[in-house]
XYZ file of C-alpha atoms in Angstrom:
760
model
C 73.194 165.811 134.039
C 76.770 166.944 133.722
C 79.833 164.921 132.804
C 78.126 162.896 130.082
C 79.963 160.027 128.389
C 78.550 158.900 125.054
C 81.390 156.518 124.128
C 81.549 158.383 120.844
C 82.537 162.050 121.137
C 82.348 164.851 118.615
C 84.301 164.864 115.369
C 86.437 167.775 114.221
C 85.927 168.591 110.561
C 89.073 169.620 108.689
C 89.818 171.371 105.403
C 91.641 168.423 103.875
C 92.826 164.881 104.531
C 94.197 164.282 108.033
C 97.664 162.762 107.714
C 98.321 162.334 111.434
C 97.110 163.479 114.852
C 98.857 163.436 118.224
C 98.172 164.278 121.861
C 100.458 166.600 123.775
C 102.305 164.897 126.668
C 100.269 166.884 129.216
C 97.006 165.978 127.475
C 95.874 169.602 127.143
C 95.980 169.829 123.352
C 95.871 167.671 120.241
C 97.392 168.552 116.888
C 96.232 167.394 113.482
C 98.554 167.574 110.479
C 96.704 168.107 107.211
C 97.369 167.315 103.602
C 97.084 171.034 102.721
C 100.106 171.883 104.889
C 98.206 173.279 107.865
C 98.277 172.126 111.484
C 95.106 172.476 113.568
C 95.556 172.542 117.338
C 92.628 172.013 119.734
C 92.322 172.500 123.467
C 91.021 169.290 125.051
C 89.199 171.242 127.746
C 86.423 172.375 125.400
C 87.509 171.400 121.843
C 86.599 174.908 120.717
C 88.469 177.835 119.181
C 91.077 175.799 117.307
C 94.120 177.659 116.126
C 95.841 176.936 112.866
C 99.592 176.885 112.279
C 100.260 177.880 108.686
C 103.507 178.016 106.757
C 104.189 174.666 105.120
C 103.722 174.527 101.362
C 103.275 170.771 101.262
C 101.489 168.025 103.147
C 102.353 167.672 106.850
C 103.792 164.169 107.140
C 105.479 164.156 110.570
C 104.796 165.856 113.881
C 106.145 165.688 117.421
C 105.407 167.543 120.638
C 108.271 168.700 122.818
C 108.429 166.897 126.200
C 107.086 169.992 128.009
C 104.160 170.269 125.520
C 105.071 173.886 124.671
C 106.295 173.234 121.135
C 105.381 171.264 118.041
C 107.894 170.210 115.415
C 106.391 169.456 112.012
C 107.866 167.967 108.866
C 106.416 168.429 105.413
C 106.618 167.371 101.811
C 107.993 170.875 101.173
C 111.283 169.481 102.573
C 111.331 171.633 105.665
C 110.876 171.233 109.414
C 109.137 173.941 111.400
C 109.243 174.472 115.152
C 106.122 176.168 116.569
C 105.399 177.828 119.898
C 102.026 176.505 121.125
C 101.253 179.515 123.300
C 102.097 182.301 120.862
C 101.367 180.223 117.738
C 104.521 181.629 116.190
C 106.913 179.701 113.992
C 110.189 179.821 115.937
C 112.437 178.228 113.317
C 112.324 176.860 109.783
C 114.863 174.063 109.364
C 115.981 173.667 105.763
C 118.808 171.902 103.953
C 117.146 168.602 103.112
C 117.987 167.078 99.736
C 115.088 164.653 99.849
C 111.736 163.979 101.464
C 111.511 164.158 105.246
C 110.733 160.779 106.806
C 111.108 161.248 110.553
C 111.507 163.760 113.392
C 111.946 163.240 117.130
C 112.556 165.446 120.163
C 115.209 164.361 122.639
C 113.771 163.371 126.081
C 115.244 166.570 127.532
C 113.713 168.667 124.731
C 116.879 170.516 123.690
C 117.529 168.535 120.510
C 115.572 167.543 117.447
C 116.645 164.682 115.175
C 115.462 164.354 111.573
C 115.624 161.559 108.997
C 115.532 162.079 105.242
C 115.505 160.181 101.974
C 118.858 161.826 101.187
C 120.368 159.006 103.355
C 121.314 161.429 106.134
C 120.226 162.200 109.690
C 120.562 165.653 111.169
C 120.747 166.845 114.764
C 119.269 170.290 115.440
C 119.530 172.671 118.373
C 115.936 173.559 119.289
C 116.730 176.940 120.828
C 118.831 178.318 117.985
C 117.492 176.244 115.079
C 121.045 175.419 113.992
C 122.202 172.041 112.682
C 124.710 170.587 115.176
C 125.604 167.314 113.475
C 124.998 165.251 110.337
C 125.122 161.459 110.537
C 126.116 159.608 107.368
C 126.208 155.844 107.043
C 122.996 154.454 105.595
C 123.179 153.527 101.933
C 119.500 154.149 101.176
C 116.777 156.513 102.353
C 116.546 156.902 106.143
C 112.943 156.197 106.997
C 112.806 157.051 110.701
C 114.653 158.170 113.797
C 113.929 157.591 117.522
C 115.581 158.539 120.819
C 116.281 156.094 123.637
C 114.403 156.928 126.866
C 117.490 158.512 128.473
C 118.519 160.319 125.280
C 122.020 158.786 125.168
C 121.323 156.744 122.077
C 119.551 157.379 118.779
C 118.277 154.645 116.479
C 117.691 155.127 112.757
C 116.175 152.717 110.258
C 116.528 152.718 106.520
C 115.468 151.291 103.202
C 118.883 149.584 103.179
C 117.200 146.987 105.468
C 119.300 147.965 108.509
C 118.972 149.848 111.767
C 121.866 151.859 113.177
C 122.428 152.735 116.820
C 124.245 156.052 117.312
C 125.958 157.304 120.436
C 124.530 160.770 121.100
C 127.688 161.877 122.944
C 130.443 160.652 120.620
C 128.203 160.667 117.513
C 129.675 157.271 116.572
C 127.760 154.238 115.339
C 128.724 151.280 117.558
C 126.128 148.868 116.104
C 124.579 148.143 112.715
C 121.581 145.836 113.108
C 121.313 143.487 110.135
C 118.770 140.755 109.571
C 115.717 142.160 107.838
C 115.399 141.235 104.182
C 113.101 144.063 103.082
C 112.190 147.653 104.004
C 111.885 148.508 107.692
C 108.576 150.274 108.297
C 108.820 151.257 111.971
C 110.963 150.945 115.081
C 110.502 151.745 118.766
C 112.552 151.602 121.964
C 111.359 149.645 124.982
C 110.496 151.833 127.955
C 113.622 150.608 129.725
C 115.765 151.354 126.682
C 117.372 147.919 126.637
C 115.632 146.837 123.433
C 114.562 148.132 120.059
C 111.731 146.474 118.135
C 111.529 146.828 114.346
C 108.815 145.832 111.873
C 109.476 145.122 108.223
C 108.011 144.404 104.845
C 109.657 140.968 105.190
C 106.613 140.089 107.379
C 108.690 139.886 110.574
C 109.271 141.814 113.775
C 112.745 141.726 115.295
C 113.797 142.478 118.883
C 117.319 143.853 119.274
C 119.612 144.258 122.284
C 120.666 147.929 122.363
C 123.883 147.280 124.284
C 125.244 144.487 122.071
C 123.335 145.007 118.813
C 122.333 141.334 118.789
C 118.938 140.112 117.631
C 117.166 138.487 120.573
C 114.063 137.254 118.767
C 112.627 137.071 115.259
C 108.834 137.168 115.550
C 107.204 135.362 112.630
C 103.525 134.794 111.927
C 102.287 137.707 109.845
C 101.669 136.863 106.198
C 101.978 140.414 104.896
C 103.931 143.576 105.716
C 104.508 144.162 109.451
C 103.627 147.843 109.459
C 103.625 149.111 113.041
C 105.140 147.944 116.312
C 104.767 149.108 119.922
C 106.020 147.996 123.369
C 103.619 147.630 126.285
C 104.191 150.116 129.136
C 105.655 147.420 131.413
C 107.930 146.128 128.645
C 106.635 142.554 128.805
C 104.854 142.589 125.431
C 105.165 143.856 121.894
C 102.170 144.449 119.633
C 102.520 144.451 115.857
C 100.085 145.534 113.145
C 100.137 144.141 109.639
C 98.777 144.441 106.146
C 97.368 140.929 106.730
C 94.536 142.719 108.635
C 95.639 141.360 112.004
C 97.372 142.491 115.174
C 99.659 140.147 117.090
C 100.734 140.375 120.711
C 104.107 138.809 121.549
C 105.852 137.819 124.762
C 109.194 139.638 125.016
C 110.905 136.960 127.071
C 110.063 133.941 124.934
C 109.260 135.530 121.583
C 106.026 133.508 121.505
C 102.813 134.891 120.027
C 100.274 135.323 122.849
C 97.281 136.481 120.800
C 96.284 136.927 117.177
C 93.749 139.752 117.081
C 91.485 139.285 114.080
C 88.490 141.322 113.033
C 89.754 144.069 110.764
C 88.933 143.613 107.085
C 91.722 145.721 105.598
C 95.298 146.828 106.288
C 96.087 147.635 109.933
C 98.467 150.601 109.878
C 98.750 151.653 113.499
C 98.854 149.917 116.848
C 99.257 151.624 120.212
C 99.044 150.539 123.867
C 96.951 152.373 126.425
C 98.960 154.046 129.223
C 97.950 151.276 131.634
C 98.771 148.515 129.147
C 95.409 146.763 129.462
C 94.250 147.801 125.983
C 95.669 147.920 122.485
C 94.110 150.182 119.870
C 94.458 149.320 116.187
C 93.636 151.636 113.282
C 92.803 150.226 109.890
C 91.991 151.049 106.300
C 88.619 149.365 106.974
C 87.645 152.756 108.551
C 87.503 151.416 112.127
C 89.520 151.590 115.321
C 89.370 148.461 117.474
C 90.156 148.191 121.178
C 91.571 144.849 122.307
C 92.039 143.363 125.757
C 95.743 142.558 126.024
C 95.182 139.797 128.585
C 92.520 137.835 126.695
C 92.919 139.016 123.103
C 89.202 139.801 122.942
C 87.979 142.852 121.032
C 86.209 145.093 123.546
C 85.020 147.827 121.189
C 84.854 148.622 117.503
C 84.824 152.376 116.939
C 83.040 153.298 113.733
C 82.346 156.665 112.196
C 85.158 157.373 109.758
C 84.251 156.947 106.101
C 87.797 156.381 104.808
C 90.978 154.688 105.974
C 92.460 155.761 109.313
C 96.033 157.010 109.213
C 96.735 157.532 112.924
C 95.395 156.885 116.413
C 96.616 157.815 119.877
C 95.505 157.445 123.490
C 95.232 160.491 125.695
C 97.890 160.543 128.455
C 95.386 159.339 131.066
C 94.027 156.661 128.740
C 90.361 157.668 128.857
C 90.111 158.892 125.253
C 91.387 158.030 121.786
C 91.904 160.436 118.921
C 91.965 159.189 115.319
C 92.682 160.915 112.010
C 91.438 159.828 108.622
C 91.504 160.506 104.910
C 87.823 161.486 105.296
C 89.067 164.894 106.523
C 87.956 164.418 110.124
C 89.548 163.933 113.495
C 87.348 161.814 115.755
C 87.400 161.554 119.517
C 86.357 158.425 121.362
C 85.614 157.837 125.028
C 87.374 154.611 126.023
C 85.622 153.935 129.298
C 82.063 155.054 128.610
C 79.368 152.882 130.171
C 75.670 153.242 129.548
C 72.414 151.585 130.446
C 72.916 149.672 127.202
C 76.275 147.923 127.076
C 78.130 147.797 123.755
C 80.642 145.024 123.261
C 82.281 143.348 120.332
C 81.544 139.811 119.372
C 85.058 139.445 117.837
C 83.402 137.715 114.862
C 84.082 138.848 111.316
C 81.303 136.721 109.821
C 77.725 135.736 110.527
C 76.893 134.410 114.011
C 74.744 131.366 113.299
C 73.723 129.980 116.682
C 73.606 130.870 120.362
C 72.959 128.697 123.392
C 72.759 129.596 127.082
C 74.208 127.420 129.846
C 71.708 125.935 132.355
C 72.936 128.324 135.065
C 72.394 131.299 132.786
C 75.907 132.685 133.253
C 77.452 131.642 129.927
C 76.472 131.972 126.274
C 77.965 129.735 123.573
C 78.060 130.961 119.973
C 79.123 129.576 116.638
C 79.923 131.397 113.437
C 80.736 130.889 109.785
C 84.317 132.047 110.389
C 87.237 129.977 109.235
C 88.569 128.933 112.651
C 85.760 126.350 113.089
C 85.433 127.189 116.767
C 82.893 127.776 119.532
C 83.131 130.858 121.749
C 81.894 131.043 125.343
C 80.721 134.460 126.643
C 80.078 135.873 130.100
C 76.426 136.989 130.153
C 76.945 139.899 132.540
C 80.070 141.430 131.033
C 79.918 140.315 127.396
C 83.561 139.123 127.607
C 84.642 136.033 125.659
C 85.830 133.459 128.221
C 86.974 130.579 126.033
C 87.379 129.452 122.428
C 86.900 125.729 121.686
C 88.821 124.487 118.652
C 89.073 121.000 117.126
C 86.694 120.579 114.193
C 88.233 120.642 110.738
C 85.249 122.267 109.038
C 82.404 124.653 109.871
C 80.586 123.971 113.128
C 76.905 123.473 112.279
C 75.283 123.031 115.713
C 75.986 123.195 119.450
C 74.228 122.269 122.699
C 74.910 122.455 126.444
C 74.412 119.328 128.520
C 71.650 119.671 131.164
C 74.326 119.875 133.855
C 76.202 122.572 131.945
C 79.562 120.833 132.254
C 79.650 119.637 128.648
C 79.013 121.039 125.179
C 78.236 118.958 122.105
C 78.981 120.243 118.601
C 78.151 118.920 115.137
C 80.157 119.859 112.082
C 80.481 119.741 108.336
C 83.424 117.419 109.011
C 80.730 114.702 109.625
C 81.625 114.304 113.312
C 80.153 115.174 116.691
C 82.466 116.414 119.450
C 81.868 116.477 123.202
C 83.689 119.251 125.092
C 84.550 119.608 128.749
C 83.586 123.218 129.494
C 85.977 123.756 132.399
C 88.953 122.164 130.677
C 88.122 123.774 127.294
C 89.060 120.470 125.672
C 87.358 117.880 123.466
C 86.677 114.696 125.462
C 85.173 112.514 122.689
C 84.795 112.464 118.915
C 81.653 110.620 117.729
C 82.054 109.333 114.162
C 79.495 107.472 112.057
C 77.571 109.943 109.926
C 78.475 109.917 106.255
C 77.512 113.543 105.595
C 77.293 116.902 107.387
C 75.977 116.919 110.948
C 73.326 119.648 111.080
C 72.062 119.460 114.648
C 72.841 118.014 118.085
C 70.602 117.784 121.172
C 70.923 116.274 124.662
C 68.209 114.209 126.324
C 66.817 115.786 129.558
C 68.895 113.518 131.851
C 71.955 114.175 129.680
C 72.731 110.504 129.086
C 71.840 110.512 125.380
C 72.750 112.774 122.489
C 70.862 113.012 119.203
C 72.539 114.120 115.976
C 70.751 114.950 112.718
C 72.573 114.704 109.413
C 72.480 115.269 105.679
C 72.754 111.481 105.369
C 68.926 111.439 106.019
C 69.336 109.888 109.485
C 69.254 110.732 113.193
C 71.710 108.948 115.466
C 71.300 108.433 119.221
C 74.595 108.303 121.143
C 75.454 107.150 124.651
C 77.272 110.171 126.106
C 79.450 108.146 128.493
C 80.604 105.449 126.085
C 80.322 107.329 122.798
C 78.490 104.373 121.213
C 75.544 104.731 118.810
C 72.383 103.097 120.271
C 69.884 103.799 117.428
C 69.876 105.006 113.835
C 66.477 106.578 113.028
C 65.581 106.165 109.344
C 62.524 107.568 107.548
C 63.231 111.038 106.206
C 63.677 111.261 102.456
C 65.972 114.268 102.528
C 68.485 116.103 104.722
C 67.531 116.130 108.417
C 68.014 119.634 109.801
C 67.048 119.225 113.454
C 66.187 116.839 116.274
C 64.861 117.608 119.766
C 64.039 115.421 122.780
C 60.702 115.712 124.551
C 60.870 117.014 128.164
C 60.443 113.454 129.507
C 63.091 112.129 127.153
C 60.902 109.364 125.788
C 60.359 110.954 122.386
C 62.407 112.777 119.826
C 61.086 115.075 117.111
C 62.978 115.651 113.863
C 62.439 117.800 110.766
C 63.880 117.704 107.261
C 64.321 119.861 104.183
C 62.511 119.025 100.963
C 60.240 116.404 102.571
C 58.740 119.310 104.658
C 57.521 116.968 107.409
C 58.019 116.731 111.155
C 58.486 113.214 112.545
C 58.166 112.065 116.162
C 60.160 108.970 117.219
C 60.088 106.696 120.230
C 63.515 106.859 121.880
C 63.319 103.373 123.395
C 62.285 101.461 120.273
C 63.436 103.786 117.502
C 59.991 103.629 115.855
C 58.245 106.612 114.202
C 55.015 107.496 116.100
C 53.693 110.651 114.341
C 54.177 112.478 111.051
C 53.109 116.163 111.041
C 52.398 117.558 107.565
C 51.640 121.224 106.887
C 54.770 123.206 106.084
C 55.458 124.126 102.482
C 59.241 124.005 102.326
C 62.137 123.147 104.580
C 61.452 123.098 108.337
C 64.328 125.094 109.845
C 63.539 124.775 113.544
C 61.517 122.589 115.919
C 61.116 122.653 119.685
C 59.016 121.038 122.422
C 57.114 123.122 124.954
C 58.363 122.715 128.565
C 55.368 120.489 129.427
C 55.757 118.438 126.269
C 52.157 118.978 125.161
C 53.137 121.144 122.176
C 55.693 121.228 119.407
C 56.515 124.493 117.622
C 58.057 124.531 114.150
C 59.176 127.245 111.747
C 60.385 127.122 108.187
C 60.980 128.552 104.764
C 57.252 129.155 104.290
C 57.536 132.070 106.835
C 55.075 130.301 109.153
C 55.275 129.299 112.786
C 53.157 126.213 113.494
C 52.174 124.904 116.929
C 51.246 121.204 117.125
C 49.358 119.190 119.737
C 51.552 116.217 120.618
C 48.660 114.086 121.931
C 46.173 114.654 119.118
C 48.822 114.933 116.434
C 47.113 118.013 114.978
C 48.056 121.658 114.252
C 46.746 124.120 116.875
C 47.972 127.386 115.365
C 49.472 128.606 112.128
C 51.106 131.934 113.034
C 51.615 134.485 110.254
C 53.487 137.785 110.326
C 57.043 137.130 109.253
C 57.892 138.282 105.737
C 60.853 135.940 105.289
C 61.842 132.479 106.420
C 61.757 131.554 110.112
C 65.199 130.479 111.266
C 64.653 129.579 114.927
C 61.826 128.861 117.398
C 62.051 128.998 121.201
C 59.606 128.544 124.105
C 59.832 130.565 127.306
C 60.661 128.566 130.432
C 56.997 128.675 131.531
C 55.787 127.596 128.083
C 53.336 130.494 127.733
C 55.430 132.319 125.103
C 56.845 131.239 121.756
C 59.611 133.365 120.235
C 60.539 133.214 116.548
C 63.574 134.642 114.746
C 63.443 135.431 111.046
C 65.481 136.571 108.085
C 63.052 139.511 107.862
C 65.282 141.195 110.514
C 62.795 140.729 113.325
C 61.971 138.605 116.351
C 58.310 137.969 117.182
C 56.917 137.084 120.598
C 53.738 134.947 120.461
C 51.183 133.831 123.038
C 51.378 130.028 123.039
C 47.782 129.594 124.221
C 46.027 132.029 121.885
C 48.431 132.305 118.964
C 48.402 136.121 119.207
C 51.558 138.131 118.495
C 52.440 140.064 121.671
C 55.266 142.171 120.333
C 57.800 142.497 117.518
C 61.482 143.308 118.125
C 62.939 145.179 115.163
C 66.319 146.502 116.337
C 68.279 144.530 113.756
C 70.237 145.482 110.633
C 70.233 141.961 109.188
C 68.410 138.670 109.456
C 68.198 137.044 112.885
C 69.746 133.586 112.824
C 69.236 132.311 116.340
C 67.683 133.073 119.719
C 67.954 131.745 123.250
C 65.576 132.279 126.183
C 66.829 132.073 129.750
C 66.121 133.252 133.280
C 68.620 134.920 135.624
C 67.976 136.385 139.086
C 64.214 136.353 138.541
C 64.298 138.093 135.137
C 63.590 136.747 131.643
C 66.189 137.384 128.959
C 66.275 136.855 125.213
C 69.583 136.438 123.396
C 69.712 136.979 119.620
C 72.409 136.636 116.967
C 72.369 138.035 113.441
C 73.739 137.484 109.970
C 75.971 140.576 110.232
C 77.785 139.137 113.255
C 75.922 141.215 115.861
C 74.683 139.653 119.100
C 72.628 141.117 121.943
C 70.517 140.499 125.034
C 67.031 141.851 125.798
C 65.098 141.704 129.056
C 61.492 140.617 128.511
C 58.718 141.544 130.958
C 55.143 140.303 130.574
C 52.013 141.502 132.377
C 48.825 139.956 131.060
C 48.657 140.784 127.364
C 51.292 143.505 127.717
C 54.925 142.773 126.836
C 57.906 145.098 127.418
C 61.300 144.512 125.801
C 64.422 146.275 127.120
C 67.797 146.119 125.383
C 70.612 145.238 127.837
C 73.686 145.058 125.615
C 74.506 144.581 121.982
C 77.459 144.423 119.603
C 76.361 147.511 117.712
C 78.537 148.749 114.890
C 76.723 152.017 114.393
C 77.265 155.567 115.567
C 75.061 157.929 117.523
C 72.216 159.269 115.365
C 69.931 162.066 116.566
C 68.402 163.198 113.311
C 65.532 165.630 114.074
C 65.813 165.034 117.829
C 64.689 168.199 119.648
C 66.943 169.114 122.562
C 65.349 172.475 123.227
C 65.866 173.396 126.912
C 67.552 170.097 127.856
C 69.412 171.017 131.022
C 72.928 170.345 132.260
C 74.538 169.349 128.955
C 78.224 170.121 128.846
C 79.575 172.311 126.073
C 81.306 169.277 124.569
C 78.144 167.176 124.414
C 76.027 170.062 123.170
C 78.337 170.154 120.153
C 78.173 166.367 119.792
C 74.369 166.252 119.794
C 74.149 169.100 117.293
C 76.649 167.333 115.018
C 74.500 164.196 115.095
C 71.424 166.033 113.836
C 69.694 167.325 116.991
C 67.803 170.617 116.711
C 67.010 173.322 119.231
C 69.105 174.928 121.930
C 69.655 173.219 125.300
C 69.449 175.235 128.508
C 72.694 176.913 129.569
C 72.028 176.755 133.298
C 70.689 173.977 135.482
C 67.183 174.750 136.747
C 64.508 172.729 138.534
C 64.775 169.663 136.367
C 61.931 167.732 137.989
C 59.227 170.273 137.211
C 60.623 171.270 133.838
C 60.925 167.795 132.369
C 57.426 166.651 133.269
C 55.653 169.736 131.916
C 57.518 170.302 128.662
C 54.852 168.806 126.394
C 56.205 170.528 123.282
C 59.447 168.572 123.295
C 59.825 165.358 121.333
C 62.916 163.230 120.804
C 63.570 160.510 118.310
C 66.839 159.450 119.844
C 68.131 156.221 118.434
C 71.334 154.343 117.590
C 71.908 153.979 113.877
C 72.288 150.223 114.260
C 68.908 149.976 116.065
C 65.544 150.424 114.414
C 62.983 151.201 117.081
C 59.352 150.332 116.361
C 56.784 153.086 116.064
C 54.843 151.290 118.823
C 55.728 153.214 121.987
C 55.550 149.995 124.002
C 58.663 148.859 122.142
C 60.713 151.995 122.777
C 63.313 149.836 124.546
C 61.562 149.581 127.839
C 60.855 153.229 128.607
C 57.226 153.529 127.544
C 55.332 152.109 130.487
C 56.350 153.706 133.751
C 57.069 157.408 133.251
C 57.401 158.279 136.909
C 59.551 155.252 137.704
C 61.922 156.003 134.834
C 62.181 159.651 135.775
C 63.051 158.681 139.345
C 65.712 156.351 137.980
C 66.975 159.188 135.793
C 67.310 161.488 138.815
C 69.133 158.894 140.890
C 71.408 157.503 138.184
C 75.096 158.021 138.735
C 75.921 157.165 135.132
C 75.903 160.509 133.371
C 75.123 159.092 129.913
C 72.004 157.419 131.265
C 70.962 160.688 132.894
C 71.115 162.667 129.651
C 69.549 159.957 127.509
C 66.742 159.410 130.005
C 66.027 163.134 130.147
C 65.368 163.200 126.420
C 63.429 159.913 126.509
C 61.177 161.077 129.347
C 60.268 164.220 127.401
C 59.454 162.097 124.383
C 57.212 159.790 126.403
C 55.380 162.677 128.043
C 54.710 164.183 124.620
C 53.417 160.877 123.215
C 51.180 160.151 126.191
């Protein structure tokens, strides 16, 4: 049980606000600069016994490690720079003589020089060994905001509030190039790894790429609609990432200057962007208190790291790229494990608003989702990995409904723009636009053969469309209010539709367009309707919090299922037709027996109302997909055995942090020192074992140990059968725990197994 990865690591509590934090080049230490003038340095081997560098009389605003990781240079609001020896913790030199606030410091690549930038309009060059000032550069007409070395150290770039950058020759100390073009303050600048370019970001909303040999501007990157605050080159030099006060990150192609991806999800200023050492990820830090990890190839958000309670001022990858450190105004430094995998997979939906609907492809390999976000698009997700494959754009207003064709090669969508669109899944393009409704299109559904499409609208009608020609074959009239849904029977000869204020369910003959049955019983809008796989039942759910099951032959109500405490948003049958699943705004999903009307289990892992669900089979297993009002989505594996039903969470877009309040970890074996601290920080009590003993015997006999391990975004039912799939087979789970190679799963299962043994 060693080598655990929790995704989230421990946090390091500080005495005051954390202004910035940085990793040493060798990855052995991190340093945090504090608002009270202190610098806390931690060893990354155990994160214990921090040492504090004290001497500044003002906030630490700038820090830099020497290339050999043996020194730290720090700049402060006390208008001094201090050079510290990491090993002895002594202050080697205090560099004074600044007639303004310090704005930038940088070590030369060789480590023998230190450059500083100041609001007194000057740059200074210092000898690191002696602490003496070797040169003063004068030329900027306003405050110098930053200074950076080229990779080979032959050139130094400075940027200023005079809207210019200057390139200085480090040998001759001359300024061969003044880079003009920005029309407002320059916030940051960085050299490319090859040294042939400098990128600068400005309050004029632009990023500019400059040729360092000629001083010419190669590209002006426009697209941000607020300050461009931070800029960074990718390790291979092919991309630039920029962060902005418009709450977005943009990734640009260096060769063409084109924007490759707009990374949206943050809800406040993005102040820092940094590439991982391998270039496959970008991390962004925001005033919305989160760090987000983005895939640079697809632009998809892989993880949202939450835990800080105030804005994040800095973030940095470790040299090997497996961890991120972040510093915040909440007076903490937090550590994050970039590559942690667990038995439950956490992904990001990349939505910043409610996910309203989910549908699974017939093959079970793709999930389609729609949201209330402003891009009016559909996203397609890989079921196994949780990665967003495609984004379908074309509607000019909110997408209200979506459906896969039976063959899975097409998707239909209905929108508030009063149209229906048919999409080719492989080509990611709209093949037809079906116009005719005079009001919002609320629902779309394919017939079983896939030759017809039904659309339900606020114009009180249902339209039947020929998928090949795009022509309307029937207009079904009868409802006296908005029609919210329409579904074909399994044979395709009938269609059932439900409305709002008329509270009725109507069944229509597809061939003639005549109404055959009217089901009355709901008291309020009917939000969802669905046929059973055999076509002998119809299930409906609505605002009256009821699920009703109807007999399609007799035209009568078989069951009226109670239990939800808020409106029912979606109904779904299992593929065998023996189970009905309902999703509700009461933040739960209920699983019902379709033959007896009994509730088999309740899933209550949600932090908001559940908008939609999808049931599908893959590789012999049953899965349930759910989406919520807070933008979270997830997949559960469902196993049934007689009247018993087990639900196991597979992956989810959780936004919470690890919570172990009152969890007892007494005598848990094999925990590393790092994770012992993490678990204690998260509220666990008791002392874990310090040495690995005979785990098999110990775990199964420790009846006094109980754990209430949970994720803060999940609310586990008190029913042990719902404890995310671990309550039924103690021996089987313990064997899995022993064999598991994933160290997180090993530790979590150890605590779970103890809990189960205690409860049983």
